[in-house]
């Protein structure tokens, strides 16, 4: 059964999760407005990667 590759430009969820963890580890404090924006963008990217993974698993 062929699998559909994730859309071009979508990183694997594991890679995005690692970047989220690195951001939080690096700051170790309340996020600044800029860091909060980066965090929110990473969360959106992570959600997209997870949706792609669910579609591929189906």
PDBQT receptor file of N, H, CA, C and O in Angstrom, charges set to zero:
ATOM      1  N   UNK A   1       0.857  -1.171   0.000  1.00  0.00    +0.000 N 
ATOM      2  CA  UNK A   1       0.000   0.000   0.000  1.00  0.00    +0.000 C 
ATOM      3  C   UNK A   1       0.903   1.234   0.000  1.00  0.00    +0.000 C 
ATOM      4  O   UNK A   1       1.679   1.426   0.936  1.00  0.00    +0.000 OA
ATOM      5  N   UNK A   2       0.815   2.068  -1.029  1.00  0.00    +0.000 N 
ATOM      6  H   UNK A   2       0.185   1.912  -1.789  1.00  0.00    +0.000 HD
ATOM      7  CA  UNK A   2       1.674   3.251  -1.077  1.00  0.00    +0.000 C 
ATOM      8  C   UNK A   2       1.281   4.281  -0.031  1.00  0.00    +0.000 C 
ATOM      9  O   UNK A   2       0.110   4.440   0.315  1.00  0.00    +0.000 OA
ATOM     10  N   UNK A   3       2.282   4.962   0.450  1.00  0.00    +0.000 N 
ATOM     11  H   UNK A   3       3.233   4.834   0.169  1.00  0.00    +0.000 HD
ATOM     12  CA  UNK A   3       2.014   6.041   1.408  1.00  0.00    +0.000 C 
ATOM     13  C   UNK A   3       2.196   7.370   0.705  1.00  0.00    +0.000 C 
ATOM     14  O   UNK A   3       3.019   7.496  -0.202  1.00  0.00    +0.000 OA
ATOM     15  N   UNK A   4       1.438   8.345   1.119  1.00  0.00    +0.000 N 
ATOM     16  H   UNK A   4       0.770   8.242   1.856  1.00  0.00    +0.000 HD
ATOM     17  CA  UNK A   4       1.537   9.682   0.555  1.00  0.00    +0.000 C 
ATOM     18  C   UNK A   4       2.566  10.468   1.350  1.00  0.00    +0.000 C 
ATOM     19  O   UNK A   4       2.449  10.577   2.570  1.00  0.00    +0.000 OA
ATOM     20  N   UNK A   5       3.572  11.015   0.681  1.00  0.00    +0.000 N 
ATOM     21  H   UNK A   5       3.668  10.926  -0.310  1.00  0.00    +0.000 HD
ATOM     22  CA  UNK A   5       4.566  11.794   1.425  1.00  0.00    +0.000 C 
ATOM     23  C   UNK A   5       3.951  13.076   1.959  1.00  0.00    +0.000 C 
ATOM     24  O   UNK A   5       2.967  13.568   1.407  1.00  0.00    +0.000 OA
ATOM     25  N   UNK A   6       4.521  13.623   3.027  1.00  0.00    +0.000 N 
ATOM     26  H   UNK A   6       5.321  13.224   3.475  1.00  0.00    +0.000 HD
ATOM     27  CA  UNK A   6       3.994  14.884   3.559  1.00  0.00    +0.000 C 
ATOM     28  C   UNK A   6       4.158  15.994   2.531  1.00  0.00    +0.000 C 
ATOM     29  O   UNK A   6       5.025  15.909   1.662  1.00  0.00    +0.000 OA
ATOM     30  N   UNK A   7       3.337  17.029   2.620  1.00  0.00    +0.000 N 
ATOM     31  H   UNK A   7       2.632  17.098   3.326  1.00  0.00    +0.000 HD
ATOM     32  CA  UNK A   7       3.464  18.146   1.684  1.00  0.00    +0.000 C 
ATOM     33  C   UNK A   7       4.871  18.741   1.728  1.00  0.00    +0.000 C 
ATOM     34  O   UNK A   7       5.528  18.735   2.769  1.00  0.00    +0.000 OA
ATOM     35  N   UNK A   8       5.314  19.249   0.596  1.00  0.00    +0.000 N 
ATOM     36  H   UNK A   8       4.780  19.254  -0.249  1.00  0.00    +0.000 HD
ATOM     37  CA  UNK A   8       6.646  19.849   0.505  1.00  0.00    +0.000 C 
ATOM     38  C   UNK A   8       6.753  20.994   1.509  1.00  0.00    +0.000 C 
ATOM     39  O   UNK A   8       5.842  21.814   1.628  1.00  0.00    +0.000 OA
ATOM     40  N   UNK A   9       7.857  21.040   2.219  1.00  0.00    +0.000 N 
ATOM     41  H   UNK A   9       8.596  20.374   2.123  1.00  0.00    +0.000 HD
ATOM     42  CA  UNK A   9       8.080  22.107   3.181  1.00  0.00    +0.000 C 
ATOM     43  C   UNK A   9       7.622  21.777   4.589  1.00  0.00    +0.000 C 
ATOM     44  O   UNK A   9       7.862  22.558   5.510  1.00  0.00    +0.000 OA
ATOM     45  N   UNK A  10       6.967  20.637   4.778  1.00  0.00    +0.000 N 
ATOM     46  H   UNK A  10       6.772  20.002   4.030  1.00  0.00    +0.000 HD
ATOM     47  CA  UNK A  10       6.521  20.250   6.117  1.00  0.00    +0.000 C 
ATOM     48  C   UNK A  10       7.592  19.359   6.730  1.00  0.00    +0.000 C 
ATOM     49  O   UNK A  10       7.893  18.280   6.220  1.00  0.00    +0.000 OA
ATOM     50  N   UNK A  11       8.160  19.833   7.835  1.00  0.00    +0.000 N 
ATOM     51  H   UNK A  11       7.915  20.709   8.249  1.00  0.00    +0.000 HD
ATOM     52  CA  UNK A  11       9.179  19.043   8.523  1.00  0.00    +0.000 C 
ATOM     53  C   UNK A  11       8.506  17.972   9.362  1.00  0.00    +0.000 C 
ATOM     54  O   UNK A  11       7.339  18.113   9.729  1.00  0.00    +0.000 OA
ATOM     55  N   UNK A  12       9.223  16.910   9.666  1.00  0.00    +0.000 N 
ATOM     56  H   UNK A  12      10.170  16.795   9.367  1.00  0.00    +0.000 HD
ATOM     57  CA  UNK A  12       8.673  15.880  10.547  1.00  0.00    +0.000 C 
ATOM     58  C   UNK A  12       8.356  16.460  11.926  1.00  0.00    +0.000 C 
ATOM     59  O   UNK A  12       9.043  17.360  12.407  1.00  0.00    +0.000 OA
ATOM     60  N   UNK A  13       7.314  15.934  12.545  1.00  0.00    +0.000 N 
ATOM     61  H   UNK A  13       6.756  15.203  12.154  1.00  0.00    +0.000 HD
ATOM     62  CA  UNK A  13       6.892  16.408  13.870  1.00  0.00    +0.000 C 
ATOM     63  C   UNK A  13       8.032  16.307  14.874  1.00  0.00    +0.000 C 
ATOM     64  O   UNK A  13       8.172  17.172  15.739  1.00  0.00    +0.000 OA
ATOM     65  N   UNK A  14       8.843  15.266  14.771  1.00  0.00    +0.000 N 
ATOM     66  H   UNK A  14       8.729  14.563  14.069  1.00  0.00    +0.000 HD
ATOM     67  CA  UNK A  14       9.950  15.084  15.710  1.00  0.00    +0.000 C 
ATOM     68  C   UNK A  14      10.948  16.239  15.625  1.00  0.00    +0.000 C 
ATOM     69  O   UNK A  14      11.473  16.682  16.646  1.00  0.00    +0.000 OA
ATOM     70  N   UNK A  15      11.210  16.724  14.419  1.00  0.00    +0.000 N 
ATOM     71  H   UNK A  15      10.783  16.365  13.589  1.00  0.00    +0.000 HD
ATOM     72  CA  UNK A  15      12.150  17.835  14.239  1.00  0.00    +0.000 C 
ATOM     73  C   UNK A  15      11.594  19.123  14.834  1.00  0.00    +0.000 C 
ATOM     74  O   UNK A  15      12.316  19.877  15.485  1.00  0.00    +0.000 OA
ATOM     75  N   UNK A  16      10.312  19.368  14.607  1.00  0.00    +0.000 N 
ATOM     76  H   UNK A  16       9.725  18.755  14.078  1.00  0.00    +0.000 HD
ATOM     77  CA  UNK A  16       9.693  20.582  15.143  1.00  0.00    +0.000 C 
ATOM     78  C   UNK A  16       9.631  20.501  16.665  1.00  0.00    +0.000 C 
ATOM     79  O   UNK A  16       9.889  21.487  17.354  1.00  0.00    +0.000 OA
ATOM     80  N   UNK A  17       9.289  19.326  17.186  1.00  0.00    +0.000 N 
ATOM     81  H   UNK A  17       9.080  18.524  16.625  1.00  0.00    +0.000 HD
ATOM     82  CA  UNK A  17       9.234  19.142  18.634  1.00  0.00    +0.000 C 
ATOM     83  C   UNK A  17      10.604  19.405  19.257  1.00  0.00    +0.000 C 
ATOM     84  O   UNK A  17      10.698  20.029  20.314  1.00  0.00    +0.000 OA
ATOM     85  N   UNK A  18      11.653  18.935  18.609  1.00  0.00    +0.000 N 
ATOM     86  H   UNK A  18      11.576  18.429  17.750  1.00  0.00    +0.000 HD
ATOM     87  CA  UNK A  18      13.005  19.174  19.124  1.00  0.00    +0.000 C 
ATOM     88  C   UNK A  18      13.315  20.670  19.149  1.00  0.00    +0.000 C 
ATOM     89  O   UNK A  18      13.962  21.152  20.078  1.00  0.00    +0.000 OA
ATOM     90  N   UNK A  19      12.858  21.402  18.139  1.00  0.00    +0.000 N 
ATOM     91  H   UNK A  19      12.332  21.010  17.384  1.00  0.00    +0.000 HD
ATOM     92  CA  UNK A  19      13.096  22.848  18.110  1.00  0.00    +0.000 C 
ATOM     93  C   UNK A  19      12.306  23.559  19.207  1.00  0.00    +0.000 C 
ATOM     94  O   UNK A  19      12.801  24.509  19.813  1.00  0.00    +0.000 OA
ATOM     95  N   UNK A  20      11.084  23.104  19.461  1.00  0.00    +0.000 N 
ATOM     96  H   UNK A  20      10.681  22.332  18.968  1.00  0.00    +0.000 HD
ATOM     97  CA  UNK A  20      10.279  23.671  20.555  1.00  0.00    +0.000 C 
ATOM     98  C   UNK A  20      10.989  23.441  21.887  1.00  0.00    +0.000 C 
ATOM     99  O   UNK A  20      11.116  24.356  22.700  1.00  0.00    +0.000 OA
ATOM    100  N   UNK A  21      11.446  22.217  22.098  1.00  0.00    +0.000 N 
ATOM    101  H   UNK A  21      11.342  21.474  21.437  1.00  0.00    +0.000 HD
ATOM    102  CA  UNK A  21      12.148  21.897  23.345  1.00  0.00    +0.000 C 
ATOM    103  C   UNK A  21      13.415  22.730  23.502  1.00  0.00    +0.000 C 
ATOM    104  O   UNK A  21      13.723  23.198  24.598  1.00  0.00    +0.000 OA
ATOM    105  N   UNK A  22      14.146  22.915  22.405  1.00  0.00    +0.000 N 
ATOM    106  H   UNK A  22      13.895  22.535  21.515  1.00  0.00    +0.000 HD
ATOM    107  CA  UNK A  22      15.373  23.711  22.457  1.00  0.00    +0.000 C 
ATOM    108  C   UNK A  22      15.062  25.163  22.807  1.00  0.00    +0.000 C 
ATOM    109  O   UNK A  22      15.785  25.781  23.589  1.00  0.00    +0.000 OA
ATOM    110  N   UNK A  23      14.000  25.707  22.237  1.00  0.00    +0.000 N 
ATOM    111  H   UNK A  23      13.413  25.205  21.602  1.00  0.00    +0.000 HD
ATOM    112  CA  UNK A  23      13.610  27.086  22.549  1.00  0.00    +0.000 C 
ATOM    113  C   UNK A  23      13.304  27.227  24.033  1.00  0.00    +0.000 C 
ATOM    114  O   UNK A  23      13.774  28.162  24.681  1.00  0.00    +0.000 OA
ATOM    115  N   UNK A  24      12.523  26.307  24.570  1.00  0.00    +0.000 N 
ATOM    116  H   UNK A  24      12.140  25.548  24.045  1.00  0.00    +0.000 HD
ATOM    117  CA  UNK A  24      12.147  26.391  25.979  1.00  0.00    +0.000 C 
ATOM    118  C   UNK A  24      13.341  26.141  26.896  1.00  0.00    +0.000 C 
ATOM    119  O   UNK A  24      13.453  26.758  27.955  1.00  0.00    +0.000 OA
ATOM    120  N   UNK A  25      14.225  25.243  26.494  1.00  0.00    +0.000 N 
ATOM    121  H   UNK A  25      14.134  24.742  25.633  1.00  0.00    +0.000 HD
ATOM    122  CA  UNK A  25      15.429  24.965  27.288  1.00  0.00    +0.000 C 
ATOM    123  C   UNK A  25      16.369  26.173  27.270  1.00  0.00    +0.000 C 
ATOM    124  O   UNK A  25      16.980  26.517  28.282  1.00  0.00    +0.000 OA
ATOM    125  N   UNK A  26      16.470  26.798  26.117  1.00  0.00    +0.000 N 
ATOM    126  H   UNK A  26      15.974  26.519  25.295  1.00  0.00    +0.000 HD
ATOM    127  CA  UNK A  26      17.366  27.944  25.947  1.00  0.00    +0.000 C 
ATOM    128  C   UNK A  26      16.914  29.138  26.782  1.00  0.00    +0.000 C 
ATOM    129  O   UNK A  26      17.745  29.846  27.351  1.00  0.00    +0.000 OA
ATOM    130  N   UNK A  27      15.614  29.364  26.860  1.00  0.00    +0.000 N 
ATOM    131  H   UNK A  27      14.939  28.788  26.398  1.00  0.00    +0.000 HD
ATOM    132  CA  UNK A  27      15.120  30.546  27.559  1.00  0.00    +0.000 C 
ATOM    133  C   UNK A  27      15.066  30.341  29.070  1.00  0.00    +0.000 C 
ATOM    134  O   UNK A  27      15.537  31.189  29.828  1.00  0.00    +0.000 OA
ATOM    135  N   UNK A  28      14.500  29.230  29.509  1.00  0.00    +0.000 N 
ATOM    136  H   UNK A  28      14.117  28.541  28.893  1.00  0.00    +0.000 HD
ATOM    137  CA  UNK A  28      14.373  28.915  30.944  1.00  0.00    +0.000 C 
ATOM    138  C   UNK A  28      13.761  30.056  31.754  1.00  0.00    +0.000 C 
ATOM    139  O   UNK A  28      14.053  30.220  32.938  1.00  0.00    +0.000 OA
ATOM    140  N   UNK A  29      12.927  30.824  31.111  1.00  0.00    +0.000 N 
ATOM    141  H   UNK A  29      12.689  30.691  30.149  1.00  0.00    +0.000 HD
ATOM    142  CA  UNK A  29      12.223  31.922  31.779  1.00  0.00    +0.000 C 
ATOM    143  C   UNK A  29      10.963  32.204  30.974  1.00  0.00    +0.000 C 
ATOM    144  O   UNK A  29      10.676  31.514  29.995  1.00  0.00    +0.000 OA
ATOM    145  N   UNK A  30      10.230  33.198  31.381  1.00  0.00    +0.000 N 
ATOM    146  H   UNK A  30      10.463  33.758  32.176  1.00  0.00    +0.000 HD
ATOM    147  CA  UNK A  30       9.055  33.601  30.621  1.00  0.00    +0.000 C 
ATOM    148  C   UNK A  30       9.499  34.070  29.233  1.00  0.00    +0.000 C 
ATOM    149  O   UNK A  30      10.479  34.804  29.105  1.00  0.00    +0.000 OA
ATOM    150  N   UNK A  31       8.779  33.646  28.206  1.00  0.00    +0.000 N 
ATOM    151  H   UNK A  31       7.983  33.050  28.310  1.00  0.00    +0.000 HD
ATOM    152  CA  UNK A  31       9.153  34.001  26.840  1.00  0.00    +0.000 C 
ATOM    153  C   UNK A  31       8.891  35.475  26.555  1.00  0.00    +0.000 C 
ATOM    154  O   UNK A  31       7.886  36.037  26.991  1.00  0.00    +0.000 OA
ATOM    155  N   UNK A  32       9.810  36.092  25.817  1.00  0.00    +0.000 N 
ATOM    156  H   UNK A  32      10.626  35.636  25.463  1.00  0.00    +0.000 HD
ATOM    157  CA  UNK A  32       9.598  37.467  25.363  1.00  0.00    +0.000 C 
ATOM    158  C   UNK A  32       8.532  37.445  24.264  1.00  0.00    +0.000 C 
ATOM    159  O   UNK A  32       8.122  36.374  23.816  1.00  0.00    +0.000 OA
ATOM    160  N   UNK A  33       8.094  38.608  23.839  1.00  0.00    +0.000 N 
ATOM    161  H   UNK A  33       8.428  39.478  24.203  1.00  0.00    +0.000 HD
ATOM    162  CA  UNK A  33       7.098  38.674  22.767  1.00  0.00    +0.000 C 
ATOM    163  C   UNK A  33       7.618  38.026  21.483  1.00  0.00    +0.000 C 
ATOM    164  O   UNK A  33       6.877  37.327  20.792  1.00  0.00    +0.000 OA
ATOM    165  N   UNK A  34       8.877  38.259  21.172  1.00  0.00    +0.000 N 
ATOM    166  H   UNK A  34       9.479  38.826  21.734  1.00  0.00    +0.000 HD
ATOM    167  CA  UNK A  34       9.480  37.668  19.971  1.00  0.00    +0.000 C 
ATOM    168  C   UNK A  34       9.547  36.150  20.112  1.00  0.00    +0.000 C 
ATOM    169  O   UNK A  34       9.194  35.420  19.186  1.00  0.00    +0.000 OA
ATOM    170  N   UNK A  35       9.999  35.680  21.268  1.00  0.00    +0.000 N 
ATOM    171  H   UNK A  35      10.286  36.273  22.021  1.00  0.00    +0.000 HD
ATOM    172  CA  UNK A  35      10.089  34.235  21.513  1.00  0.00    +0.000 C 
ATOM    173  C   UNK A  35       8.707  33.599  21.514  1.00  0.00    +0.000 C 
ATOM    174  O   UNK A  35       8.535  32.484  21.023  1.00  0.00    +0.000 OA
ATOM    175  N   UNK A  36       7.729  34.297  22.058  1.00  0.00    +0.000 N 
ATOM    176  H   UNK A  36       7.868  35.203  22.457  1.00  0.00    +0.000 HD
ATOM    177  CA  UNK A  36       6.355  33.788  22.070  1.00  0.00    +0.000 C 
ATOM    178  C   UNK A  36       5.854  33.611  20.629  1.00  0.00    +0.000 C 
ATOM    179  O   UNK A  36       5.202  32.616  20.313  1.00  0.00    +0.000 OA
ATOM    180  N   UNK A  37       6.161  34.571  19.769  1.00  0.00    +0.000 N 
ATOM    181  H   UNK A  37       6.691  35.379  20.026  1.00  0.00    +0.000 HD
ATOM    182  CA  UNK A  37       5.781  34.457  18.359  1.00  0.00    +0.000 C 
ATOM    183  C   UNK A  37       6.436  33.258  17.700  1.00  0.00    +0.000 C 
ATOM    184  O   UNK A  37       5.797  32.528  16.943  1.00  0.00    +0.000 OA
ATOM    185  N   UNK A  38       7.717  33.058  17.991  1.00  0.00    +0.000 N 
ATOM    186  H   UNK A  38       8.236  33.651  18.606  1.00  0.00    +0.000 HD
ATOM    187  CA  UNK A  38       8.436  31.899  17.452  1.00  0.00    +0.000 C 
ATOM    188  C   UNK A  38       7.808  30.599  17.958  1.00  0.00    +0.000 C 
ATOM    189  O   UNK A  38       7.616  29.654  17.194  1.00  0.00    +0.000 OA
ATOM    190  N   UNK A  39       7.493  30.564  19.250  1.00  0.00    +0.000 N 
ATOM    191  H   UNK A  39       7.649  31.332  19.871  1.00  0.00    +0.000 HD
ATOM    192  CA  UNK A  39       6.877  29.387  19.860  1.00  0.00    +0.000 C 
ATOM    193  C   UNK A  39       5.526  29.078  19.210  1.00  0.00    +0.000 C 
ATOM    194  O   UNK A  39       5.240  27.925  18.886  1.00  0.00    +0.000 OA
ATOM    195  N   UNK A  40       4.706  30.099  19.020  1.00  0.00    +0.000 N 
ATOM    196  H   UNK A  40       4.938  31.036  19.283  1.00  0.00    +0.000 HD
ATOM    197  CA  UNK A  40       3.385  29.898  18.418  1.00  0.00    +0.000 C 
ATOM    198  C   UNK A  40       3.501  29.403  16.979  1.00  0.00    +0.000 C 
ATOM    199  O   UNK A  40       2.718  28.555  16.550  1.00  0.00    +0.000 OA
ATOM    200  N   UNK A  41       4.465  29.923  16.237  1.00  0.00    +0.000 N 
ATOM    201  H   UNK A  41       5.101  30.612  16.585  1.00  0.00    +0.000 HD
ATOM    202  CA  UNK A  41       4.682  29.465  14.863  1.00  0.00    +0.000 C 
ATOM    203  C   UNK A  41       5.127  28.001  14.860  1.00  0.00    +0.000 C 
ATOM    204  O   UNK A  41       4.683  27.217  14.021  1.00  0.00    +0.000 OA
ATOM    205  N   UNK A  42       5.998  27.639  15.795  1.00  0.00    +0.000 N 
ATOM    206  H   UNK A  42       6.358  28.276  16.476  1.00  0.00    +0.000 HD
ATOM    207  CA  UNK A  42       6.432  26.245  15.899  1.00  0.00    +0.000 C 
ATOM    208  C   UNK A  42       5.263  25.330  16.254  1.00  0.00    +0.000 C 
ATOM    209  O   UNK A  42       5.171  24.213  15.745  1.00  0.00    +0.000 OA
ATOM    210  N   UNK A  43       4.378  25.797  17.120  1.00  0.00    +0.000 N 
ATOM    211  H   UNK A  43       4.453  26.704  17.534  1.00  0.00    +0.000 HD
ATOM    212  CA  UNK A  43       3.206  24.985  17.462  1.00  0.00    +0.000 C 
ATOM    213  C   UNK A  43       2.318  24.755  16.245  1.00  0.00    +0.000 C 
ATOM    214  O   UNK A  43       1.809  23.653  16.044  1.00  0.00    +0.000 OA
ATOM    215  N   UNK A  44       2.131  25.798  15.431  1.00  0.00    +0.000 N 
ATOM    216  H   UNK A  44       2.545  26.693  15.594  1.00  0.00    +0.000 HD
ATOM    217  CA  UNK A  44       1.332  25.638  14.204  1.00  0.00    +0.000 C 
ATOM    218  C   UNK A  44       2.003  24.639  13.262  1.00  0.00    +0.000 C 
ATOM    219  O   UNK A  44       1.342  23.791  12.664  1.00  0.00    +0.000 OA
ATOM    220  N   UNK A  45       3.314  24.754  13.140  1.00  0.00    +0.000 N 
ATOM    221  H   UNK A  45       3.851  25.443  13.626  1.00  0.00    +0.000 HD
ATOM    222  CA  UNK A  45       4.055  23.839  12.278  1.00  0.00    +0.000 C 
ATOM    223  C   UNK A  45       3.968  22.403  12.804  1.00  0.00    +0.000 C 
ATOM    224  O   UNK A  45       3.825  21.458  12.029  1.00  0.00    +0.000 OA
ATOM    225  N   UNK A  46       4.056  22.254  14.121  1.00  0.00    +0.000 N 
ATOM    226  H   UNK A  46       4.172  23.022  14.750  1.00  0.00    +0.000 HD
ATOM    227  CA  UNK A  46       3.946  20.928  14.734  1.00  0.00    +0.000 C 
ATOM    228  C   UNK A  46       2.567  20.322  14.469  1.00  0.00    +0.000 C 
ATOM    229  O   UNK A  46       2.453  19.144  14.132  1.00  0.00    +0.000 OA
ATOM    230  N   UNK A  47       1.529  21.134  14.623  1.00  0.00    +0.000 N 
ATOM    231  H   UNK A  47       1.622  22.092  14.897  1.00  0.00    +0.000 HD
ATOM    232  CA  UNK A  47       0.167  20.650  14.373  1.00  0.00    +0.000 C 
ATOM    233  C   UNK A  47       0.011  20.208  12.921  1.00  0.00    +0.000 C 
ATOM    234  O   UNK A  47      -0.610  19.181  12.649  1.00  0.00    +0.000 OA
ATOM    235  N   UNK A  48       0.569  20.972  11.991  1.00  0.00    +0.000 N 
ATOM    236  H   UNK A  48       1.074  21.807  12.212  1.00  0.00    +0.000 HD
ATOM    237  CA  UNK A  48       0.492  20.607  10.573  1.00  0.00    +0.000 C 
ATOM    238  C   UNK A  48       1.227  19.297  10.315  1.00  0.00    +0.000 C 
ATOM    239  O   UNK A  48       0.755  18.455   9.551  1.00  0.00    +0.000 OA
ATOM    240  N   UNK A  49       2.376  19.128  10.948  1.00  0.00    +0.000 N 
ATOM    241  H   UNK A  49       2.759  19.812  11.569  1.00  0.00    +0.000 HD
ATOM    242  CA  UNK A  49       3.144  17.893  10.784  1.00  0.00    +0.000 C 
ATOM    243  C   UNK A  49       2.380  16.705  11.359  1.00  0.00    +0.000 C 
ATOM    244  O   UNK A  49       2.396  15.616  10.787  1.00  0.00    +0.000 OA
ATOM    245  N   UNK A  50       1.719  16.915  12.480  1.00  0.00    +0.000 N 
ATOM    246  H   UNK A  50       1.707  17.801  12.945  1.00  0.00    +0.000 HD
ATOM    247  CA  UNK A  50       0.937  15.834  13.086  1.00  0.00    +0.000 C 
ATOM    248  C   UNK A  50      -0.253  15.474  12.201  1.00  0.00    +0.000 C 
ATOM    249  O   UNK A  50      -0.562  14.294  12.036  1.00  0.00    +0.000 OA
ATOM    250  N   UNK A  51      -0.919  16.467  11.634  1.00  0.00    +0.000 N 
ATOM    251  H   UNK A  51      -0.668  17.425  11.768  1.00  0.00    +0.000 HD
ATOM    252  CA  UNK A  51      -2.040  16.190  10.727  1.00  0.00    +0.000 C 
ATOM    253  C   UNK A  51      -1.556  15.400   9.522  1.00  0.00    +0.000 C 
ATOM    254  O   UNK A  51      -2.226  14.470   9.072  1.00  0.00    +0.000 OA
ATOM    255  N   UNK A  52      -0.399  15.766   9.005  1.00  0.00    +0.000 N 
ATOM    256  H   UNK A  52       0.145  16.521   9.371  1.00  0.00    +0.000 HD
ATOM    257  CA  UNK A  52       0.172  15.037   7.879  1.00  0.00    +0.000 C 
ATOM    258  C   UNK A  52       0.502  13.606   8.249  1.00  0.00    +0.000 C 
ATOM    259  O   UNK A  52       0.311  12.695   7.444  1.00  0.00    +0.000 OA
ATOM    260  N   UNK A  53       0.997  13.399   9.465  1.00  0.00    +0.000 N 
ATOM    261  H   UNK A  53       1.153  14.139  10.120  1.00  0.00    +0.000 HD
ATOM    262  CA  UNK A  53       1.317  12.051   9.929  1.00  0.00    +0.000 C 
ATOM    263  C   UNK A  53       0.086  11.197  10.109  1.00  0.00    +0.000 C 
ATOM    264  O   UNK A  53       0.115   9.998   9.830  1.00  0.00    +0.000 OA
ATOM    265  N   UNK A  54      -0.996  11.797  10.574  1.00  0.00    +0.000 N 
ATOM    266  H   UNK A  54      -1.019  12.771  10.801  1.00  0.00    +0.000 HD
ATOM    267  CA  UNK A  54      -2.252  11.062  10.754  1.00  0.00    +0.000 C 
ATOM    268  C   UNK A  54      -2.815  10.679   9.397  1.00  0.00    +0.000 C 
ATOM    269  O   UNK A  54      -3.301   9.562   9.221  1.00  0.00    +0.000 OA
ATOM    270  N   UNK A  55      -2.755  11.592   8.436  1.00  0.00    +0.000 N 
ATOM    271  H   UNK A  55      -2.360  12.500   8.579  1.00  0.00    +0.000 HD
ATOM    272  CA  UNK A  55      -3.261  11.301   7.099  1.00  0.00    +0.000 C 
ATOM    273  C   UNK A  55      -2.447  10.180   6.455  1.00  0.00    +0.000 C 
ATOM    274  O   UNK A  55      -3.005   9.315   5.781  1.00  0.00    +0.000 OA
ATOM    275  N   UNK A  56      -1.135  10.196   6.661  1.00  0.00    +0.000 N 
ATOM    276  H   UNK A  56      -0.682  10.899   7.209  1.00  0.00    +0.000 HD
ATOM    277  CA  UNK A  56      -0.282   9.157   6.095  1.00  0.00    +0.000 C 
ATOM    278  C   UNK A  56      -0.556   7.808   6.745  1.00  0.00    +0.000 C 
ATOM    279  O   UNK A  56      -0.487   6.773   6.082  1.00  0.00    +0.000 OA
ATOM    280  N   UNK A  57      -0.866   7.813   8.041  1.00  0.00    +0.000 N 
ATOM    281  H   UNK A  57      -0.922   8.654   8.580  1.00  0.00    +0.000 HD
ATOM    282  CA  UNK A  57      -1.143   6.564   8.751  1.00  0.00    +0.000 C 
ATOM    283  C   UNK A  57      -2.478   5.971   8.331  1.00  0.00    +0.000 C 
ATOM    284  O   UNK A  57      -2.656   4.753   8.372  1.00  0.00    +0.000 OA
ATOM    285  N   UNK A  58      -3.408   6.811   7.932  1.00  0.00    +0.000 N 
ATOM    286  H   UNK A  58      -3.264   7.800   7.899  1.00  0.00    +0.000 HD
ATOM    287  CA  UNK A  58      -4.738   6.336   7.520  1.00  0.00    +0.000 C 
ATOM    288  C   UNK A  58      -4.616   5.705   6.176  1.00  0.00    +0.000 C 
ATOM    289  O   UNK A  58      -5.609   5.231   5.624  1.00  0.00    +0.000 OA
TER     290      UNK A  58
